[in-house]
Coordinates of C-alpha atoms in Angstrom, one line a residue:
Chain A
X3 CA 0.0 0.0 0.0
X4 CA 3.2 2.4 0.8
X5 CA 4.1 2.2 -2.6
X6 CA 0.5 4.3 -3.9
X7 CA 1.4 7.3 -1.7
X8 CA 4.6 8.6 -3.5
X9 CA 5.8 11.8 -1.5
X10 CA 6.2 15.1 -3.5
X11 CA 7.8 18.1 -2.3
X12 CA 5.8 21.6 -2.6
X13 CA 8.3 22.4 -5.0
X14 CA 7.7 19.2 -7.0
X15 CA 4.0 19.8 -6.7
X16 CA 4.3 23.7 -7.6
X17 CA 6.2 22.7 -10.5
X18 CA 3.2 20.1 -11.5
X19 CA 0.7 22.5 -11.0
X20 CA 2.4 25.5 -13.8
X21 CA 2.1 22.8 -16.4
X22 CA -1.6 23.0 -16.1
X23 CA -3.0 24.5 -19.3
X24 CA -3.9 28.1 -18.9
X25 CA -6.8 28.2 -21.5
X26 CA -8.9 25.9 -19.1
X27 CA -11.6 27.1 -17.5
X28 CA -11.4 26.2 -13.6
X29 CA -14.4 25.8 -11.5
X30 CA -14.2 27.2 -8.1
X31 CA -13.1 24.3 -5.6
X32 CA -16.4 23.2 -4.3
X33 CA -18.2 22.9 -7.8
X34 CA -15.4 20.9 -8.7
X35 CA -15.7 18.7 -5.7
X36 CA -19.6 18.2 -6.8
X37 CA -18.6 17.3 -10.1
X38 CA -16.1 14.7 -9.3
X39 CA -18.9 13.1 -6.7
X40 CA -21.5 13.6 -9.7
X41 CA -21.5 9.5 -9.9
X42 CA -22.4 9.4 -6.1
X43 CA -25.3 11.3 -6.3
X44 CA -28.5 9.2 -7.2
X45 CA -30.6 12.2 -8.7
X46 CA -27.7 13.7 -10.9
X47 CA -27.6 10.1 -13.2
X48 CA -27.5 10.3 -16.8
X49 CA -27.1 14.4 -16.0
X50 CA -24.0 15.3 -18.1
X51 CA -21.7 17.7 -16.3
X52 CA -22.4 20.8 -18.5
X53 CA -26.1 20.6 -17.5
X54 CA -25.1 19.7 -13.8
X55 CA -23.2 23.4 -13.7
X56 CA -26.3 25.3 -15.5
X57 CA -28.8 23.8 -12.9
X58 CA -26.7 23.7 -9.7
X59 CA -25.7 27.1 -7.8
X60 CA -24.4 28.0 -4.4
X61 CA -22.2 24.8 -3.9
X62 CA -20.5 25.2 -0.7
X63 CA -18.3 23.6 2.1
X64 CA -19.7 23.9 5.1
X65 CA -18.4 22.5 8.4
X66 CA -20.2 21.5 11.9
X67 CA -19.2 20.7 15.2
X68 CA -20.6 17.9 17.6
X69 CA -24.5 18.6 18.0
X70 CA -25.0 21.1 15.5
X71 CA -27.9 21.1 13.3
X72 CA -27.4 20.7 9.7
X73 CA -31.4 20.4 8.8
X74 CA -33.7 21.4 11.3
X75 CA -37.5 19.4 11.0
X76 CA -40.1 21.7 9.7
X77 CA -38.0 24.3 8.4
X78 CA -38.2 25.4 4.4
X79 CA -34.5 25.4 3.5
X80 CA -33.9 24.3 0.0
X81 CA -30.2 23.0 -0.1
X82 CA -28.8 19.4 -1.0
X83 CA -26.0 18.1 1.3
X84 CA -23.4 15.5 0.6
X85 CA -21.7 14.6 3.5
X86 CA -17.9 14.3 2.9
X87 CA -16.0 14.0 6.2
X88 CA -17.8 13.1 9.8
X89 CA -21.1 11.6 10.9
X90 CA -24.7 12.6 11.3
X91 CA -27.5 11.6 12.7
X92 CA -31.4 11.7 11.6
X93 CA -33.7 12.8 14.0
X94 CA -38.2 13.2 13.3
X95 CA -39.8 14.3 16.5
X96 CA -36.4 14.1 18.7
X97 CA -36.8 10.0 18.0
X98 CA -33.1 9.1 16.5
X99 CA -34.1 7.1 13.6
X100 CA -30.5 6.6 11.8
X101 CA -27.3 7.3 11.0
X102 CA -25.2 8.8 7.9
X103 CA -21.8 8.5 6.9
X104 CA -19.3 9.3 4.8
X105 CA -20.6 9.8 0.7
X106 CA -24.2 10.2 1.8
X107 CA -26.7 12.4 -0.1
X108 CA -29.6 13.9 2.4
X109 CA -32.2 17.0 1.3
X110 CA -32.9 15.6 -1.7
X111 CA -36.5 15.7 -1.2
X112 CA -36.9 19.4 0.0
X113 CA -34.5 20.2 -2.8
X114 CA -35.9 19.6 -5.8
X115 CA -39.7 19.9 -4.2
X116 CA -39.4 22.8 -1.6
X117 CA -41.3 20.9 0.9
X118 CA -40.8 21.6 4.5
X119 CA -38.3 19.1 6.0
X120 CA -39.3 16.0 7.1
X121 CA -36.4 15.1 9.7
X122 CA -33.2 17.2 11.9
X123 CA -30.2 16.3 10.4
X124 CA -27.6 16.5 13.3
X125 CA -23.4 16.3 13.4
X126 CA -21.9 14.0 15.9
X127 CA -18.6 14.7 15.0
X128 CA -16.3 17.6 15.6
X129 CA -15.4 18.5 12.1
X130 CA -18.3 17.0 10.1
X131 CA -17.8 18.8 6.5
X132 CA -20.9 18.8 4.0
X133 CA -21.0 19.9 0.5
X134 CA -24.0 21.7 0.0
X135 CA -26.2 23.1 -2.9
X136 CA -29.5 24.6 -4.3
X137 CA -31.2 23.7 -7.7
X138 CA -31.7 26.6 -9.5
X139 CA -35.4 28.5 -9.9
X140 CA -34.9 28.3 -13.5
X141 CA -33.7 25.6 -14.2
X142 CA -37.1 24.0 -15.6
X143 CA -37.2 26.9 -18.5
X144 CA -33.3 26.9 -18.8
X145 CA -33.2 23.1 -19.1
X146 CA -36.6 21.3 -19.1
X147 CA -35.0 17.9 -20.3
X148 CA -31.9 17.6 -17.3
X149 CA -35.0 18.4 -15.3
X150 CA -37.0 16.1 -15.9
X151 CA -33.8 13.4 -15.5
X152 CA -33.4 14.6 -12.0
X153 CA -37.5 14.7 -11.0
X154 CA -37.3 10.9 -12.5
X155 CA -34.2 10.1 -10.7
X156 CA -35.8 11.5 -7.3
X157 CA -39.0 9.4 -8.1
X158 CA -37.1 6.2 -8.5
X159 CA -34.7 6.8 -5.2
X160 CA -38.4 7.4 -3.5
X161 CA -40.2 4.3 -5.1
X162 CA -37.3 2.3 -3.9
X163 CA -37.2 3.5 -0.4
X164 CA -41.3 2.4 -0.4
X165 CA -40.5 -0.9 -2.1
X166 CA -37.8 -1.9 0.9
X167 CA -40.8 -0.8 3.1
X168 CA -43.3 -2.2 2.1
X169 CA -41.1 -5.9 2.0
X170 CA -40.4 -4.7 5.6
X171 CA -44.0 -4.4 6.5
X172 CA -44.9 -7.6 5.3
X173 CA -42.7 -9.4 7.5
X174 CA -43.6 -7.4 10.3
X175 CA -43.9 -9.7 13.6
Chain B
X29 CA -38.7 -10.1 12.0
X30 CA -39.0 -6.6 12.0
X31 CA -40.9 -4.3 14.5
X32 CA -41.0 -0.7 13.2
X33 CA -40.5 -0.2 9.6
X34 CA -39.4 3.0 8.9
X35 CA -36.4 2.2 11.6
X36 CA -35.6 -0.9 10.3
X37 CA -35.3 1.0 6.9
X38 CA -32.5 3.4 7.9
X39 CA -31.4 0.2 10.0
X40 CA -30.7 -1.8 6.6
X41 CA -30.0 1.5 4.8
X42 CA -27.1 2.2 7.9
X43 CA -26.0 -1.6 7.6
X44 CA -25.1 -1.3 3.5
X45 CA -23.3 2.0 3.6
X46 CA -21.3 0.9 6.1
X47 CA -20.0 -2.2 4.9
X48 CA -20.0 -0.1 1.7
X49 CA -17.5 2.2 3.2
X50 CA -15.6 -0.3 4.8
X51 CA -15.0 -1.7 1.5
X52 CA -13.8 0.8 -0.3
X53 CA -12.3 2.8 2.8
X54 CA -8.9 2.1 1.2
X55 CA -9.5 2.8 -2.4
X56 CA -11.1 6.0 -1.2
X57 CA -8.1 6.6 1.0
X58 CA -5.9 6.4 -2.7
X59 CA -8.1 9.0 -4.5
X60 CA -8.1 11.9 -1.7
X61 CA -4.7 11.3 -1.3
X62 CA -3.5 12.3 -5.2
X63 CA -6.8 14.2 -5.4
X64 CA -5.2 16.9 -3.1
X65 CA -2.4 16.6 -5.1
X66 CA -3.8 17.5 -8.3
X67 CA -5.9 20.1 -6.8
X68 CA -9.4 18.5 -8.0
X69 CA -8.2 20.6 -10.9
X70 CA -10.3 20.9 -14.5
X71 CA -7.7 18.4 -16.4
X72 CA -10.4 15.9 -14.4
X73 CA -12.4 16.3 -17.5
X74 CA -9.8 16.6 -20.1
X75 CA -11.2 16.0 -23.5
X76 CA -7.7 14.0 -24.1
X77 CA -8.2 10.4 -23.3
X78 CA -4.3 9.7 -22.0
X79 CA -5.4 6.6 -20.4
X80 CA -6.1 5.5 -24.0
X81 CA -2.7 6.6 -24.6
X82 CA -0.9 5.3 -22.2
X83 CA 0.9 2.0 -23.7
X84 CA 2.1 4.8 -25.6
X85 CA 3.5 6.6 -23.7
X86 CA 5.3 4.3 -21.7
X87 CA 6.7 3.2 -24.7
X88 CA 8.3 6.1 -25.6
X89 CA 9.8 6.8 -22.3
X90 CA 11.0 4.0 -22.3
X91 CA 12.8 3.9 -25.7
X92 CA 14.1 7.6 -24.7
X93 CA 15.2 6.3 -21.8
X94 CA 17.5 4.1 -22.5
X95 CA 19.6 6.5 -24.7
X96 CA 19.0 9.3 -22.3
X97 CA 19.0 7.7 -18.7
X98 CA 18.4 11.1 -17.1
X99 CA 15.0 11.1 -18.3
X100 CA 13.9 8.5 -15.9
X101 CA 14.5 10.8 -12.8
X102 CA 13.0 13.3 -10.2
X103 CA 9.5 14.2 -11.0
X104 CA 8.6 12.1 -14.0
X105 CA 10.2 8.9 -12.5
X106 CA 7.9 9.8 -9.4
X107 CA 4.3 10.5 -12.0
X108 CA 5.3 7.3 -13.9
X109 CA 5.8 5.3 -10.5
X110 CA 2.3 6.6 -9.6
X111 CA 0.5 6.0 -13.4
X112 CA 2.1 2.5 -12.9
X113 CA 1.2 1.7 -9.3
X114 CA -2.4 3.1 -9.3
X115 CA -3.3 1.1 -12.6
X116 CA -1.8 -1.9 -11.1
X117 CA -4.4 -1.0 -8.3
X118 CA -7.6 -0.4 -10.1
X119 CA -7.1 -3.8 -11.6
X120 CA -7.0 -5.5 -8.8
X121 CA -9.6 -3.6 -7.4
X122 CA -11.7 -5.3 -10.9
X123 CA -10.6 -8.7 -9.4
X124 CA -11.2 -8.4 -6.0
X125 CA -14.5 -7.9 -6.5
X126 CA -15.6 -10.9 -8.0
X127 CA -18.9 -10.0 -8.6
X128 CA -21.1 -7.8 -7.0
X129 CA -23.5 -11.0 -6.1
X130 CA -20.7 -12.8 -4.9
X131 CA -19.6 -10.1 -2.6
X132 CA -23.3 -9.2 -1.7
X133 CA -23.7 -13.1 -0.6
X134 CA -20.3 -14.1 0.7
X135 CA -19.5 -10.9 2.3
X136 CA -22.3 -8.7 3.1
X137 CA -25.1 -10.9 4.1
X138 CA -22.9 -13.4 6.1
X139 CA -22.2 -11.0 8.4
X140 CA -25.5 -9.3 9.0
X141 CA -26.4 -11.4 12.4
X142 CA -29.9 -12.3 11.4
X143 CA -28.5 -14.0 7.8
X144 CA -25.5 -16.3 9.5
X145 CA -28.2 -17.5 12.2
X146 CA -30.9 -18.4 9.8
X147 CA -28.1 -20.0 8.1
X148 CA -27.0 -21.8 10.8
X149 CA -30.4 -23.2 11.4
X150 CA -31.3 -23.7 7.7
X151 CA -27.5 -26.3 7.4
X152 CA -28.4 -27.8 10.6
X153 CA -32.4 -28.8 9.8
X154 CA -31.1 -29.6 6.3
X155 CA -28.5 -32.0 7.9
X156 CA -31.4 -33.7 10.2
X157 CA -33.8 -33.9 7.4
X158 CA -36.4 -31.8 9.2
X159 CA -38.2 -30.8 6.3
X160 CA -40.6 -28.5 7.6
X161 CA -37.8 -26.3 9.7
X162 CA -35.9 -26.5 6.3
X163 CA -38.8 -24.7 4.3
X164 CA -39.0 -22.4 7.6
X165 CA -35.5 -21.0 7.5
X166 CA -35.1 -21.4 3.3
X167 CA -38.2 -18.8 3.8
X168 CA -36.5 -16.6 6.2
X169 CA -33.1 -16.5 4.1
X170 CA -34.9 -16.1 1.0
X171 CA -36.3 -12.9 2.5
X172 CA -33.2 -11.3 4.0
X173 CA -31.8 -11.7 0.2
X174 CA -34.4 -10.4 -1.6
X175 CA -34.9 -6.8 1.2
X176 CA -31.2 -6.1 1.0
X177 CA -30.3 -7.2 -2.6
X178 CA -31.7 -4.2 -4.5
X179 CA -30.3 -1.7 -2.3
X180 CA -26.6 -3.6 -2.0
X181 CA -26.6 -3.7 -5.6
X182 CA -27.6 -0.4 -6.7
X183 CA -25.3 1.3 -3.9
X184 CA -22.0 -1.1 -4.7
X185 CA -22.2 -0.3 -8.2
X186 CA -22.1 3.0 -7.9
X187 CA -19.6 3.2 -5.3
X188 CA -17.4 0.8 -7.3
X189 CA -18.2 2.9 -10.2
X190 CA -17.1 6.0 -8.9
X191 CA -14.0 4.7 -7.5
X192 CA -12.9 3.0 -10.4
X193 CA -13.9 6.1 -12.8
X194 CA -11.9 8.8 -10.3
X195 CA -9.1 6.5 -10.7
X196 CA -8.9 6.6 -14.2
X197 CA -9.2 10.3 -14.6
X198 CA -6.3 10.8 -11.6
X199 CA -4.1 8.6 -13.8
X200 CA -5.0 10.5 -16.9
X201 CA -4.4 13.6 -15.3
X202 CA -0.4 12.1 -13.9
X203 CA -0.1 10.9 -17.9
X204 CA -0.9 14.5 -19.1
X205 CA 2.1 16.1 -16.8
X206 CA 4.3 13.0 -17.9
X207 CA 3.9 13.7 -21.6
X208 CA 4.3 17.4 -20.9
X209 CA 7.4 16.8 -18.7
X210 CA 9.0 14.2 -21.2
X211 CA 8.4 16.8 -24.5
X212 CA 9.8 19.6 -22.4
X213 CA 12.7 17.3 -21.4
X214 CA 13.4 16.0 -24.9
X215 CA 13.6 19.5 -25.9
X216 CA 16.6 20.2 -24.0
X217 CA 18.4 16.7 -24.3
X218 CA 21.7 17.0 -26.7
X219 CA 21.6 12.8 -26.1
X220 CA 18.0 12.3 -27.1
X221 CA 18.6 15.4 -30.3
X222 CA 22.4 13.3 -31.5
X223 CA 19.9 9.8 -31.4
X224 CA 17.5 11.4 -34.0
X225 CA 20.1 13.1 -35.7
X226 CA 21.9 9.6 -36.2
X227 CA 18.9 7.9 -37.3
X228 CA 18.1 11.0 -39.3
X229 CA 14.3 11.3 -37.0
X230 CA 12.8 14.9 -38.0
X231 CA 9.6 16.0 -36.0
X232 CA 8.3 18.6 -33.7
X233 CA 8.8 17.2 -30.2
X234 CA 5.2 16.3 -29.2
X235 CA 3.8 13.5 -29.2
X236 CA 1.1 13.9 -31.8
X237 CA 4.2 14.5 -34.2
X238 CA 6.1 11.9 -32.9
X239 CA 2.7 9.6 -33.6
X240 CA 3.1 10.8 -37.2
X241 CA 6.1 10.1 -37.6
X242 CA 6.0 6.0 -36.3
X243 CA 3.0 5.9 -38.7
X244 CA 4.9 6.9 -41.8
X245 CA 8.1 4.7 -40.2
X246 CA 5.6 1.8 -38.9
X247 CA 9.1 -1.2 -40.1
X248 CA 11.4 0.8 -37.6
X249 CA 8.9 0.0 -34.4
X250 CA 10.8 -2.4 -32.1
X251 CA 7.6 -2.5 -29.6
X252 CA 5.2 -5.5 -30.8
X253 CA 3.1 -4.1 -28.4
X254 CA 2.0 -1.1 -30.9
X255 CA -0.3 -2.0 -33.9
X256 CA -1.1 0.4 -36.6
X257 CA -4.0 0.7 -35.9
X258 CA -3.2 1.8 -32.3
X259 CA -1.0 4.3 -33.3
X260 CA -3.7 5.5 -35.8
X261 CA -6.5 5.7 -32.9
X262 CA -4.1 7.3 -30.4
X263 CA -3.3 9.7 -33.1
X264 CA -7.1 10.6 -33.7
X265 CA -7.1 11.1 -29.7
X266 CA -4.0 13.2 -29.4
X267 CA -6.0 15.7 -31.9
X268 CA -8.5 16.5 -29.6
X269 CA -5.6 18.0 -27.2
X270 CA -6.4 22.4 -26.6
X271 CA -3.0 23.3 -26.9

C-alpha cells in the first residue's frame, strides 16, 4: 500500500501544477468537488456535467461541530447536502431514527420539491464537513430535459425506499 | 422479524453504507490522497483520453530512456511510478471484487447477524432432514436476500463505479504532466537530439508528431506491443488536445 502514496515536495507539486493548461476554465473548488462526486449522487444520473453546472448554484463547504444542526425538521431550506468528512445523525420528533456517513446524499427531497423538511439532520462529529447546494429557480425553463432526468431520478430513489418498506412491512412480527 | 418499519429501513439502509464504506475505505483513501495533489483541478475532465494513450506513452519513455538515462529521474520517475502503481491498483480492485453478487452473498449478508443465524439453522435442519424447519429458514433467508439485494446492488455499483472512474481520470491527469514533462525534457536533451540526428528522425517534439512520424516509419517499431491501428486511434485522440 506504501508504494500508492509517493511523496512530493511543494516544489515538486508547484512545478506540476504550472504545467496545467492556462486556456482551461477552472471551476471554483467546491463545484469541482460536486462534479467529481456527480456518480455518487443518485438524482444527478444520466445528468451530463455541463447541464449539472447550468442547474446547480451555491455549492459550498460547510463545516459543523458535535450537535450542531445541519437540517432542522419543519423548516423550508432548500439545499442538498453531501456529506464528505464526519457523521450525522437523523432525527423526526427528537426520535433518533438513523445514522449517515461518509458519501451520503440527504435534502434531496426538500430540494428539488421545496417541501418543509421532514427530519433534523444533526453532526456528531467535531469536524463533520458537508458539501451543500440549491437547484436553481430556472432551471425547468433553462433546461426542461436535465429536469426532468433529476425529477425521475428523485421518483425512483423514492419508489425504492417504499419498495424496501413495504417488504419490511410484510414481514412485520 | 421486523418491528417498526421506517427504523428498520435506515437500520438496513445504515448496515449497506457501512460495509460499503468499509469496502472501499482504502481505495477511497488512494483518491483523496492524489486528489489533493492535483488540486481536483479541471484536467479531471480533459477532453484527451491519456489513459487511451498510455501504452504509448510508456513506450516512448521507455525507448528515450535508454539513450538518455536522465529522463527516468525526479519528478517524472515519481508520476510514472504513480501511473504504474495506481493502474496496477484499479485492476486489482476489478478482481477483487468478484462480482457484485458474490460479494453481496459471501460478504455482506454473512455478516448481517440475522442472515449467518438463519443459516445456521437452515444447514443444521437440512442436515437432520427436518423438512418442515428446512422450508422455515429457506423462507427466512430467501427474505433477507431479496430486502437487501436491490439496495446492496444499486449502492455497490455505484460506489465501485465512482472509485474506479476517479481513478482513471487521476491517472489521466499524472499521464498528461508526464507527456508534458517528457516533451519539455526531450527539448533540452543534446543525447536524445544526437539519437534522431543519427537515425536522421525529424519532428516537432510532441507527441502527436512523434505519432506521425511512427505511422509513416511503422518497419522501424521495435515494440510488438503497438499495432497500426493503435497508433492511428491514439493519433485521432491526441487531436482532440487544446494546446
Amino acid at each position: 500500500m506504501s508504494d500508492l502514496f509517493t511523496k512530493y515536495s511543494d516544489d515538486e507539486i508547484a512545478y506540476i501544477k504550472s504545467l496545467t493548461p492556462k486556456n482551461i476554465d477552472t471551476l471554483d473548488k467546491a463545484m469541482q468537488k460536486l462534479v467529481n462526486m456527480k456518480q455518487r449522487i443518485h438524482i444527478f444520473d444520466d445528468i451530463n456535467v455541463d447541464e449539472l453546472e447550468k442547474i446547480v448554484e451555491n455549492v459550498n463547504f460547510r463545516r459543523y461541530k458535535n450537535k450542531e444542526y445541519v437540517i432542522r425538521e419543519g423548516e423550508s431550506s432548500k439545499e442538498l447536502f453531501i456529506l464528505l468528512k464526519g457523521s450525522c445523525q437523523v432525527v423526526i420528533n427528537k426520535h433518533p431514527i438513523g445514522l449517515l456517513g461518509t458519501g451520503q446524499v440527504f435534502g434531496e427531497v426538500a430540494a428539488v420539491f421545496g417541501t418543509m423538511r421532514n427530519a433534523s439532520v444533526v453532526s456528531i462529529s467535531d469536524n463533520t464537513l458537508v458539501l451543500s447546494c440549491t437547484l436553481k429557480d430556472n432551471a425547468i425553463v433553462s433546461l426542461p430535459y436535465a429536469t426532468a432526468i433529476l425529477y425521475r431520478n428523485l421518483a425512483k430513489q423514492i419508489n425504492q425506499k417504499l419498495e424496501i418498506q413495504n417488504r419490511m412491512l410484510s414481514k412485520t412480527v | 422479524m421486523f418491528h417498526n418499519t421506517r427504523m428498520d429501513y435506515e437500520h438496513t439502509n445504515l448496515e449497506i453504507n457501512r460495509f460499503i464504506n468499509n469496502y472501499f475505505k482504502e481505495a477511497n483513501k488512494v483518491i483523496e490522497y492524489h486528489q489533493l495533489m492535483i488540486d481536483d483541478n479541471e484536467l479531471f475532465r480533459s477532453k484527451v483520453d491519456y489513459y487511451y494513450l498510455k501504452p504509448y506513452i510508456v513506450s516512448v519513455i521507455k525507448l528515450f530512456s535508454t539513450k538518455d538515462a536522465s529522463l527516468l529521474k525526479g519528478i517524472i520517475a515519481k508520476l510514472y511510478h504513480d501511473v504504474e502503481a495506481l493502474s496496477e491498483y484499479k485492476e486489482s480492485l476489478l478482481d477483487k471484487e468478484g462480482g457484485v453478487k458474490s460479494t453481496f452473498v459471501n460478504k455482506f449478508l454473512y455478516q448481517t447477524p440475522n442472515y449467518k443465524e438463519f443459516r445456521q439453522k437452515f444447514d443444521a435442519a437440512k442436515k437432520a432432514k427436518k423438512l418442515n424447519l428446512v422450508k422455515l429458514y429457506k423462507g427466512k433467508i430467501d427474505d433477507l436476500y431479496m430486502i437487501y439485494k436491490d439496495h446492496f446492488v444499486q449502492h455497490f455499483s455505484r460506489e465501485s463505479s465512482y472509485v474506479t472512474e476517479t481513478l482513471r481520470k487521476i491517472i489521466n491527469v499524472k499521464l498528461y504532466y508526464i507527456n508534458k514533462i517528457l516533451w519539455l525534457h526531450v527539448k533540452d536533451s543534446e543525447i536524445l537530439h544526437k539519437y534522431f540526428d543519427s537515425l536522421e528522425v525529424h519532428f516537432d517534439f510532441n507527441l502527436k508528431s512523434y505519432i506521425e512520424y511512427q505511422l509513416q516509419h511503422f518497419h522501424t517499431i521495435q515494440d510488438e506491443t503497438l499495432s497500426m491501428e493503435y497508433l492511428k486511434e491514439c493519433l485521432v485522440k491526441i487531436g482532440e488536445e487544446n494546446e
